Every structure is written in structure tokens, then in C-alpha cells.
GROMACS .gro file of C-alpha atoms in nm:
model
  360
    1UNK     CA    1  11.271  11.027  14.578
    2UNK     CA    2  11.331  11.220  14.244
    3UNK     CA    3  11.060  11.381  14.028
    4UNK     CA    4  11.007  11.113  13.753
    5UNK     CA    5  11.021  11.368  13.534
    6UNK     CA    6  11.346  11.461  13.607
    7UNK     CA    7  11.496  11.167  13.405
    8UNK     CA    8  11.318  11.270  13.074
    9UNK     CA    9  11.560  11.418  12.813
   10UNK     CA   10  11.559  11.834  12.876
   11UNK     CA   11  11.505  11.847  12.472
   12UNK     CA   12  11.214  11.606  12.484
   13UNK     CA   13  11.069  11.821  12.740
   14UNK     CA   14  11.040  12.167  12.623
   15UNK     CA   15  10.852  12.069  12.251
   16UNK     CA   16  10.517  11.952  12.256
   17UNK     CA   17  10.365  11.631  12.151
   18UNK     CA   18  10.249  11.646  11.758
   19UNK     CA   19   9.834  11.722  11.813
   20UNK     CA   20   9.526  11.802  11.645
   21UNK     CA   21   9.246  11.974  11.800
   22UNK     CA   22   8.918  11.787  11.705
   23UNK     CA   23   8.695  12.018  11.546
   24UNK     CA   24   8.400  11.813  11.361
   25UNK     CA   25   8.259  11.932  11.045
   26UNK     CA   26   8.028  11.845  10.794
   27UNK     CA   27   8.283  11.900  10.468
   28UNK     CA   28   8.643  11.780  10.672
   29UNK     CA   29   8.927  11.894  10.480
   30UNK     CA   30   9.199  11.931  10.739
   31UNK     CA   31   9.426  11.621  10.648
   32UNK     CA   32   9.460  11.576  10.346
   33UNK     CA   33   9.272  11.256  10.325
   34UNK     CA   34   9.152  11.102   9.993
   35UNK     CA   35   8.768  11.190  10.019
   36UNK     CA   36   8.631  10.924   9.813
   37UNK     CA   37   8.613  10.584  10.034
   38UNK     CA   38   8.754  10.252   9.940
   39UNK     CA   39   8.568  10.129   9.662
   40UNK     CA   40   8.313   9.863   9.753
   41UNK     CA   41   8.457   9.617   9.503
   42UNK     CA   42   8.788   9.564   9.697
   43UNK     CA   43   8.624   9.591  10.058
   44UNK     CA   44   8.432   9.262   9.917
   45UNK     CA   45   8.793   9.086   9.845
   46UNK     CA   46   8.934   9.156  10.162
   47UNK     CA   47   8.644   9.061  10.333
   48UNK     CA   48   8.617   8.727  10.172
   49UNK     CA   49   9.018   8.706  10.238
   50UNK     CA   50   9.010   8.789  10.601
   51UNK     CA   51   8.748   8.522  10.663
   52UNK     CA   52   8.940   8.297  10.557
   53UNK     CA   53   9.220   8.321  10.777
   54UNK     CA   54   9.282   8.211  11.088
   55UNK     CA   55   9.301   8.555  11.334
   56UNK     CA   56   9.449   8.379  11.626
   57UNK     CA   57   9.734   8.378  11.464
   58UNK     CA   58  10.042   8.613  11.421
   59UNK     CA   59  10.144   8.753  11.131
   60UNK     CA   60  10.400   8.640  10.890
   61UNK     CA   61  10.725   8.711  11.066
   62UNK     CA   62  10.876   8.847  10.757
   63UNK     CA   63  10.612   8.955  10.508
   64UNK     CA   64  10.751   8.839  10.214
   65UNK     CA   65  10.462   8.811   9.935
   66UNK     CA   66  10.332   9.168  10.057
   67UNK     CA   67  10.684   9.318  10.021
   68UNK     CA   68  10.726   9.158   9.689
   69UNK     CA   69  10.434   9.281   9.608
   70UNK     CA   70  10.499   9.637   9.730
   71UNK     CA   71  10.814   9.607   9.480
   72UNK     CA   72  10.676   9.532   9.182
   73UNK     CA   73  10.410   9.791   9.271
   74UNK     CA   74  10.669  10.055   9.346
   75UNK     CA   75  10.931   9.932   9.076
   76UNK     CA   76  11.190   9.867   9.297
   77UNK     CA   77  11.332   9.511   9.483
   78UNK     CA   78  11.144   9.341   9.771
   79UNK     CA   79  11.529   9.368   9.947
   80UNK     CA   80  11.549   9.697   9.956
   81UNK     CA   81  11.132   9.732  10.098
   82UNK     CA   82  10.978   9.779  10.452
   83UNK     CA   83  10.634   9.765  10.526
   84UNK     CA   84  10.549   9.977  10.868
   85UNK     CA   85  10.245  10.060  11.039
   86UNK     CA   86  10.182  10.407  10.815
   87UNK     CA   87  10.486  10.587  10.733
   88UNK     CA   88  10.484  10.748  11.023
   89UNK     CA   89  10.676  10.464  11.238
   90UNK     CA   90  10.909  10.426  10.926
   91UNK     CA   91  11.000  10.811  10.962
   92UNK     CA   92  11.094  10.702  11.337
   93UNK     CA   93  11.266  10.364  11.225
   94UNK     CA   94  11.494  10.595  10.968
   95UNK     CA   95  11.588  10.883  11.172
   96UNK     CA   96  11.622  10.626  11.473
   97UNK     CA   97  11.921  10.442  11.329
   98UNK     CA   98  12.042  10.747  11.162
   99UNK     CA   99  12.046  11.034  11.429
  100UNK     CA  100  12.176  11.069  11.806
  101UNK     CA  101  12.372  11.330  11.981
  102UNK     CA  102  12.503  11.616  11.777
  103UNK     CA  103  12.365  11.492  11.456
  104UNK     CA  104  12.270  11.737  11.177
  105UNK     CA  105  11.980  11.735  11.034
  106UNK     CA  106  11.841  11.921  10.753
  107UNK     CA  107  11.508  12.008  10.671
  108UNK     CA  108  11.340  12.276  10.435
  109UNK     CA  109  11.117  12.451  10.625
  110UNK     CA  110  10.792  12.493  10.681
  111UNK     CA  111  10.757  12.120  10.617
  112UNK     CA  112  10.612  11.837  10.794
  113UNK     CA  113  10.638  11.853  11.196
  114UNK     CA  114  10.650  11.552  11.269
  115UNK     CA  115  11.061  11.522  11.123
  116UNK     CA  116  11.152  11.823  11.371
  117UNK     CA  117  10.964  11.637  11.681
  118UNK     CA  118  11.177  11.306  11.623
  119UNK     CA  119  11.550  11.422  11.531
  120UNK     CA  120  11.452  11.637  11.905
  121UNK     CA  121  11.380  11.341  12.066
  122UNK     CA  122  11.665  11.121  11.941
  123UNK     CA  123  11.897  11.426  12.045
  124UNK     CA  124  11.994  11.529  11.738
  125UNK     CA  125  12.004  11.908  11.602
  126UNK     CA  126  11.785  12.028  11.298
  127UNK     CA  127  11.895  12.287  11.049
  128UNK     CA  128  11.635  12.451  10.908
  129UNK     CA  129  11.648  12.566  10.542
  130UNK     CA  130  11.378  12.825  10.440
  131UNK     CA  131  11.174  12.771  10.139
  132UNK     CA  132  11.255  13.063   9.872
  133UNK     CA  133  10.957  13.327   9.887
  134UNK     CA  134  10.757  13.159   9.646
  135UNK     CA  135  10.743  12.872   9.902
  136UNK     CA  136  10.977  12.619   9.653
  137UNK     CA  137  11.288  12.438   9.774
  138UNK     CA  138  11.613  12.656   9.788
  139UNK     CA  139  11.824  12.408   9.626
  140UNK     CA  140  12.137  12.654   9.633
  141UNK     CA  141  12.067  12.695   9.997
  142UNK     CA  142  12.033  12.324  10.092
  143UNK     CA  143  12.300  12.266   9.877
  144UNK     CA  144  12.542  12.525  10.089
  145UNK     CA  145  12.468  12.445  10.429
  146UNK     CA  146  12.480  12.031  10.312
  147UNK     CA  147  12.849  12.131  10.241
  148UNK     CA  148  12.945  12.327  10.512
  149UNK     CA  149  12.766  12.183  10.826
  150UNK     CA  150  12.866  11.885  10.826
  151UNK     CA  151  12.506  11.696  10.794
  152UNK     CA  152  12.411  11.358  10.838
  153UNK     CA  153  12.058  11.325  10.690
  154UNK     CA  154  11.853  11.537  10.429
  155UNK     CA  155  11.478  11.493  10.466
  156UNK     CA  156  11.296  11.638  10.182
  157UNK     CA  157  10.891  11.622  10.141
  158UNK     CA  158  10.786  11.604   9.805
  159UNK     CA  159  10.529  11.730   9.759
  160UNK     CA  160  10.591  11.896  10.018
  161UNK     CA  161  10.323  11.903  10.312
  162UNK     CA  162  10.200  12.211  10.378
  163UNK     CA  163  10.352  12.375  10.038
  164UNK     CA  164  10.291  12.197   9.762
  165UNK     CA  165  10.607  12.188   9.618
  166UNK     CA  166  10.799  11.887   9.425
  167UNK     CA  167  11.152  11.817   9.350
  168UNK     CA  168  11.320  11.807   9.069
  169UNK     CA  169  11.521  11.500   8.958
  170UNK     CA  170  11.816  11.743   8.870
  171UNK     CA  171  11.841  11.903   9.183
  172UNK     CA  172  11.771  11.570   9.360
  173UNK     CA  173  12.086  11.399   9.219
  174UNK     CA  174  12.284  11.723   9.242
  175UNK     CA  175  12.213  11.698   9.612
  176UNK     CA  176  12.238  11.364   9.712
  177UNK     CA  177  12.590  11.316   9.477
  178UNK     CA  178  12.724  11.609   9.695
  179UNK     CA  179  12.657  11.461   9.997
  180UNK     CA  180  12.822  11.298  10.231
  181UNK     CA  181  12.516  11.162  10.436
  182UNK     CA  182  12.105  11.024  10.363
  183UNK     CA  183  11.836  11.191  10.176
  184UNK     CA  184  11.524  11.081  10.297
  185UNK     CA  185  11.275  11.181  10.064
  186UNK     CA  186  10.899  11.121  10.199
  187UNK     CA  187  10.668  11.070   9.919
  188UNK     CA  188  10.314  11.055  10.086
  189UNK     CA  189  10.143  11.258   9.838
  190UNK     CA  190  10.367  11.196   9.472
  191UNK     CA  191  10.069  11.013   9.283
  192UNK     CA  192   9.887  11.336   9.274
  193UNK     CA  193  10.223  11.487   9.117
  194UNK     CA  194  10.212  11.150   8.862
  195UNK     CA  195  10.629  11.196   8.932
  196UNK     CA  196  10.840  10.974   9.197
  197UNK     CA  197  11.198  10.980   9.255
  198UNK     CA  198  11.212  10.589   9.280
  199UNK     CA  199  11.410  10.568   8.945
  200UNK     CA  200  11.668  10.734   9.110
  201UNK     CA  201  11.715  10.474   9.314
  202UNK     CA  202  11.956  10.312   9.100
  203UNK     CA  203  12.213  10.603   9.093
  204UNK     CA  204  12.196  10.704   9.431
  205UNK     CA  205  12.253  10.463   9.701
  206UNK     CA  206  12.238  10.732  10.001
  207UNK     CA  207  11.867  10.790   9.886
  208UNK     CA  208  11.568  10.670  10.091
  209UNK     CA  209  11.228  10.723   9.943
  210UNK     CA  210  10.898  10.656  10.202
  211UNK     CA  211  10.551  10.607  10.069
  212UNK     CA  212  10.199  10.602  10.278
  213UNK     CA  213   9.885  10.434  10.131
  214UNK     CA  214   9.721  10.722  10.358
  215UNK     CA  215   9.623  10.976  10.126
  216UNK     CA  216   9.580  10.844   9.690
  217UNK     CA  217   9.530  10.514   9.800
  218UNK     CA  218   9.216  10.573  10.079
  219UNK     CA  219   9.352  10.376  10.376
  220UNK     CA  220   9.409  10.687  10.607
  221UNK     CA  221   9.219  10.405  10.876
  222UNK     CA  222   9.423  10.147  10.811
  223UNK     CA  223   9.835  10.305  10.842
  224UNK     CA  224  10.041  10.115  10.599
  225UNK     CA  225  10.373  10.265  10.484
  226UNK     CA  226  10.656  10.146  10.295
  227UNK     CA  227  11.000  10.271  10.260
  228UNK     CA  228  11.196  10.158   9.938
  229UNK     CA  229  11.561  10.196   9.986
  230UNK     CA  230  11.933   9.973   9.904
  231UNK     CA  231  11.887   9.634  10.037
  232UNK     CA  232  12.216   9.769  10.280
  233UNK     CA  233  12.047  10.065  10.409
  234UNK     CA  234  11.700   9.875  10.459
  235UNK     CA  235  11.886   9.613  10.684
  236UNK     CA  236  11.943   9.879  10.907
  237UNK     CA  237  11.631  10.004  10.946
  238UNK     CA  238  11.460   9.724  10.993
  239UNK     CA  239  11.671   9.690  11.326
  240UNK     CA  240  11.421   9.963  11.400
  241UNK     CA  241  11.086   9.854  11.357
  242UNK     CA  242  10.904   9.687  11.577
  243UNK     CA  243  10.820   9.236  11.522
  244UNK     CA  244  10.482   9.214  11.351
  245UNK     CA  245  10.431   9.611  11.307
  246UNK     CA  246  10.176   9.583  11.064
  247UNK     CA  247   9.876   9.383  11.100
  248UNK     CA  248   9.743   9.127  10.882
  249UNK     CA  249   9.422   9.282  10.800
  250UNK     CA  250   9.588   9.629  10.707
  251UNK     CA  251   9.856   9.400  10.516
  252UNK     CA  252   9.568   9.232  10.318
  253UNK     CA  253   9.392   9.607  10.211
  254UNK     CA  254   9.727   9.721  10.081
  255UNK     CA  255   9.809   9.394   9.888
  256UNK     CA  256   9.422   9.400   9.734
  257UNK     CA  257   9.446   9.773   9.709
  258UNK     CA  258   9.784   9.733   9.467
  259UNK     CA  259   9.615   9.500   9.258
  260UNK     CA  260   9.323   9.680   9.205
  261UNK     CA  261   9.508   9.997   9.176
  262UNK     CA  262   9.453  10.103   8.798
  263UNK     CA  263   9.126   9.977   8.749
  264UNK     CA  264   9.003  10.151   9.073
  265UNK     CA  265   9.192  10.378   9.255
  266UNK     CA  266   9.395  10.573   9.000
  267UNK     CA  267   9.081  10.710   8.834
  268UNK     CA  268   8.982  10.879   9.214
  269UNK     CA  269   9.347  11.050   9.208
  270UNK     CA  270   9.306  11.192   8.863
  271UNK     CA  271   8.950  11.299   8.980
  272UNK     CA  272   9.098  11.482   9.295
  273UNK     CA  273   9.387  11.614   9.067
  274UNK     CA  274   9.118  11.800   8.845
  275UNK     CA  275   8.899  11.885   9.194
  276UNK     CA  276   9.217  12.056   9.338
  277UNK     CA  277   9.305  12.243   8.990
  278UNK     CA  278   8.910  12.340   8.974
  279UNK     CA  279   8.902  12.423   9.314
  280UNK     CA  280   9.238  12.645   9.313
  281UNK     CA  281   9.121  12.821   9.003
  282UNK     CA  282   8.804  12.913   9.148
  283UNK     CA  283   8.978  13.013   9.464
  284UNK     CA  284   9.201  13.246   9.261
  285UNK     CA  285   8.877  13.455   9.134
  286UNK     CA  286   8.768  13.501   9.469
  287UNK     CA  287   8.886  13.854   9.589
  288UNK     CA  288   9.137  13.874   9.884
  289UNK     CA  289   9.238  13.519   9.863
  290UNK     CA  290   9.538  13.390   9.671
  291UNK     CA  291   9.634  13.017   9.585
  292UNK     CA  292   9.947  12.829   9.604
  293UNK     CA  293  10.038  12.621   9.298
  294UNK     CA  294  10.061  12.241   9.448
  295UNK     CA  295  10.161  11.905   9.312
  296UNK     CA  296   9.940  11.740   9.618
  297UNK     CA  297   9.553  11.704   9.690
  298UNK     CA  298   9.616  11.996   9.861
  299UNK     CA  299   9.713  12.365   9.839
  300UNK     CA  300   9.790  12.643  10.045
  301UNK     CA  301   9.602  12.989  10.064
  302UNK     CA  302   9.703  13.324  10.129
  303UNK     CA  303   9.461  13.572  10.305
  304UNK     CA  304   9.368  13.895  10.307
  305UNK     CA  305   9.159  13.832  10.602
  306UNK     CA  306   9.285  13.671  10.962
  307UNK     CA  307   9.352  13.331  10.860
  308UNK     CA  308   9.209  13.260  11.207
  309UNK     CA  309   8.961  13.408  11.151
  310UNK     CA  310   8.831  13.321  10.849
  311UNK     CA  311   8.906  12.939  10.916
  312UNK     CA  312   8.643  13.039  11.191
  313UNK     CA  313   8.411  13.156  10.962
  314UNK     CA  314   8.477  12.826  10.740
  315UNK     CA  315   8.394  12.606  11.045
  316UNK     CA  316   8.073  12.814  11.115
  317UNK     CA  317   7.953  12.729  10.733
  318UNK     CA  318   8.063  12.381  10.860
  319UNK     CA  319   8.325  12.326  10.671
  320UNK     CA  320   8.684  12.227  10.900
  321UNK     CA  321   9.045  12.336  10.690
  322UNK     CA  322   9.357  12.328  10.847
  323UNK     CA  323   9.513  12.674  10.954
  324UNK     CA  324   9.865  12.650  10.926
  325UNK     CA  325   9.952  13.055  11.038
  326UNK     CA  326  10.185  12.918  11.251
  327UNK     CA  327  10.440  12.800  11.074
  328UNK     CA  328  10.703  12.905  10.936
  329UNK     CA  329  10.664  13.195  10.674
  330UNK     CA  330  10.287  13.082  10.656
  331UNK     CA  331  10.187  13.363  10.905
  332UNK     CA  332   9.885  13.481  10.652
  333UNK     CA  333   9.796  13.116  10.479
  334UNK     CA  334   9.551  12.836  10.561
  335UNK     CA  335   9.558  12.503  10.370
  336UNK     CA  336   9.279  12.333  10.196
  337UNK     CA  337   9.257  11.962  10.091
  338UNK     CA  338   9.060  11.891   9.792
  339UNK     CA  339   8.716  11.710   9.879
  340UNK     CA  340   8.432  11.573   9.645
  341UNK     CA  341   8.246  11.801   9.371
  342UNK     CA  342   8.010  11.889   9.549
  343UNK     CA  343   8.264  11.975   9.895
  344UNK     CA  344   8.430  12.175   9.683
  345UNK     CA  345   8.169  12.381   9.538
  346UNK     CA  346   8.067  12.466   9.902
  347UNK     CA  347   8.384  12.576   9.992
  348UNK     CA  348   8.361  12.799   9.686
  349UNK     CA  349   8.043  12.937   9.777
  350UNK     CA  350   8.161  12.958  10.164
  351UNK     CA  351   8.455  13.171  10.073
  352UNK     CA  352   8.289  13.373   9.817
  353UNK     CA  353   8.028  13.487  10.073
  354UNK     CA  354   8.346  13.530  10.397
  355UNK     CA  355   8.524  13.784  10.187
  356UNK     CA  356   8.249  13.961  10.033
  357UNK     CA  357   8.126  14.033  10.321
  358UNK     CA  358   8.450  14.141  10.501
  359UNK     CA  359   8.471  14.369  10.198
  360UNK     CA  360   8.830  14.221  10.121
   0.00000   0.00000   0.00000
């Protein structure tokens, strides 16, 4: 008898399997999670909504009022959206009916690692574009090895997780008109930029746009995504997905949590957009550290100390960050996401007193 293992793809076998240690802390600003909780108001309505149904049963087949709701939410047609359990599975469902063997993919870089980990495993190749040294997109770059490679998909973060950086429109539809393949653009973090590229939608029918209600909408628990795409490309993908991938009680949180949006949830992100330009600023005075400007609730820091080390210090002031040293040209950077007032005026205090007294 063969080793089992012996049948696994070579490729799938030599990465390793997208992790994160569990550290606990008191302050817990590691994933860039919206800090303030789901306001009471719409816990109520879903409550009173899921009591009311009968949970023996499936779920809608096709969940047609939640993507027309998602639509009109997103400003886009209910044909051309896909729910999916957290954008996560709709990353998979993309690149699954887009890449196989020998398929180019390109991806600015450092970026998400989840989009390297699943072109691998479907067998196709990733080209890795470096960010410019101020950690922004290298649209001349992208746009030259787009032209020249021979690429089949374009996945763009924006903001971009761990950097910060957005987009611009201009570049956007200079790209995507030039080429000959998808952009994927995922979107988990563009209400704290107040800027999407769904607009865009309508000139560029090679564009695919994903969205998570993860992060400015507070349902990191629950993992709803949505991708908004043509009603031709969104076909396909559905292919992908699995029947009845998203739940009924996560499917009744993001319908309540779109209605209640403006009234309750907007006014969190523009709090967290002020925490993270407070917090940044405040970072910025402390000696030896230097902020990244960031469109996200998040932002990346450059130290003069060991970023291991001082994310060990943070942790022993019980406060958890995410140290991103190994990634590409991040080698002297952790990353922060912005927390409550009060968080963040510990972490101020916590890094004030760390590089005082390391003298930096």
C-alpha cells in the first residue's frame, strides 16, 4: 500500500495551512475586527425574527430577497450578487472556476495570504508584484507584467490588508481595459475608505468586486460575504459554491444589519475612522515608531525596535497586535487595528513607555 500522502498535490504540500497562533489579550487588536459589538437594537430584531421561523428547515435554495437586498445595499443587480459563507469561500469559489494548471496569477505583494494559498492549491502560478517603497500599488508595474505574462486573473485588495493602501478609479480602469483576463478586487475593508469601485461595474465587465460584513459591519462571528459581479461572470461562480452555504440565521443578521445600516452602524465606522487617525497621529509622536497612512481600521507600523520584540512587550502590557515581519518588505513593521477610546489610549501609553525605555 502507498503512503496516503503520496496522492496529495506536491504544490499543496510544501505551503502551510493559513494559521493564527492564539495569543489572548485583554485589548485584541490582531484582526482587524470592528471593536464595537452589534448594537443591541438589531440583536432584538433578529432575535424576534429567528423565533419565528421554523429551524428544521433548510434554507431558501436560492436566496433571493437577501440578494436583492444585498443589491440595493451595494448599488448593483441581485443577478450579478452571491452571498457566501464570509468572503473567504467566495475568494475560493472565484479563483476555483478561474485558475488550474499553468494559470497566471497576479497579486501585489505583501497582500492578503490567503489569495497565494488558493491559486497553489488549484495549481496555478502567482506573480508577485511588489508594492512601490512607500508600500502603494505599482500600477506601472502591474500594468507591465499584465501585458507581457500572459495573466489570467488580477486580484487587488483595496484597502489593501496589511498596507493600507486604496486604488484609484483611474488606474483601476486603466488596468482592467488593458487586460485580457479578471480583476478581482476584494473590498473587505472600503467603508472605512468611504470609496468602492462598484460604480465601475458598469464599464468593466472583467471586474469582480467581493465584500465581507466581517470587519465595518460587526459580524466577524457570523461570515457573510458577497461578491457583486456581471450576471455572466456570477453564473459561473456560483457553479462553485457550495447548496445552502450560508445559514439562515447569519442570512437574517446581514439582511437586519443592511437595514439598520445608517442609523446604526455607519456612525461606529466613522468613530473607528477618527480612532485610527487619532491613534496613528499619536503613534507618529512616539519616538522610534513610524505610521503607515491607511484607508482601513487598520495601519501598519514601522519599528525602531524588534518588531518581535516589541509585539512581546505589547502582549506583556496585555495588549495582542498582529506582527506581520514576515512578509514581504514588512521585515521591520507590525500592524495595529484600531480598538475603542479607551483601547487605544492604552496602546498609546503601552508604546510610549516600550520605547522610552529601550531608549529608541
Amino acid at each position: 500500500m502507498i503512503d496516503p500522502l503520496e496522492t496529495v498535490k506536491p504544490a499543496v504540500r510544501a505551503i502551510k495551512a493559513y494559521s493564527l497562533h492564539p495569543y489572548r489579550a485583554a485589548i485584541k487588536i490582531n484582526q482587524n475586527e470592528n471593536p464595537f459589538d452589534m448594537p443591541d437594537e438589531i440583536k432584538e430584531e433578529v432575535a424576534r425574527r429567528l423565533a419565528a421561523r421554523p429551524w428544521s428547515r433548510y434554507p431558501d435554495f436560492v436566496a433571493s430577497e437577501l440578494l436583492e437586498q444585498l443589491a440595493a445595499f451595494a448599488g448593483w443587480r441581485p443577478e450579478g450578487t452571491l452571498a457566501g459563507n464570509g468572503s473567504n469561500e467566495l475568494i475560493q469559489a472565484v479563483l476555483a472556476v478561474l485558475v488550474g494548471p499553468g494559470v497566471k496569477v497576479v497579486v501585489p505583494e505583501p497582500t492578503f495570504t490567503l489569495y497565494r494559498q488558493i491559486v497553489t492549491i488549484f495549481g496555478g502560478e502567482v506573480i508577485s508584484v511588489p508594492l512601490t517603497p512607500h508600500l502603494s500599488f505599482d500600477v506601472s508595474a502591474l500594468m507591465e507584467v499584465t501585458a507581457e505574462q500572459r495573466t489570467g486573473v488580477l486580484i487587488l485588495c483595496s484597502p489593501n490588508n496589511p498596507t493600507g493602501c486604496r486604488i484609484e478609479d483611474e488606474d483601476l480602469i486603466a488596468l482592467a481595459r488593458g487586460f485580457d483576463g479578471v480583476v478581482i478586487v476584494d473590498e473587505a475593508y472600503h467603508e472605512f475608505a468611504r470609496h468602492t469601485v462598484v460604480p465601475l461595474l458598469n464599464e468593466l465587465p472583467n471586474l469582480i468586486v467581493l465584500r465581507t460584513f466581517s470587519k465595518a459591519m460587526a459580524m466577524a462571528g457570523l461570515r457573510v460575504g458577497y461578491m457583486l459581479a456581471s450576471p455572466e461572470l456570477t453564473r459561473e461562480v456560483h457553479k462553485a459554491t457550495l447548496p445552502y452555504n450560508l445559514n439562515f440565521v447569519s442570512s437574517t443578521v446581514a439582511r437586519v444589519a443592511c437595514e439598520r445600516y445608517d442609523t446604526l452602524l455607519r456612525p461606529l465606522v466613522e468613530r473607528l475612522i477618527g480612532e485610527r487617525d487619532r491613534l496613528s497621529a499619536a503613534v507618529a509622536q512616539i519616538r522610534g515608531l513610524s505610521p503607515v497612512p491607511s484607508h482601513a481600521n487598520f495601519f501598519l507600523v514601522k519599528t525602531d525596535l524588534e518588531p518581535q520584540k516589541l509585539f512581546e512587550e505589547l502582549l506583556d502590557h496585555d495588549i495582542l497586535v498582529r506582527d506581520v515581519s514576515h512578509y514581504p518588505m514588512l521585515a521591520e513593521y507590525l500592524r495595529l487595528s484600531v480598538g475603542k477610546p479607551d483601547e487605544n489610549d492604552a496602546v498609546i501609553s503601552a508604546l510610549q513607555d516600550i520605547m522610552s525605555k529601550a531608549g529608541a
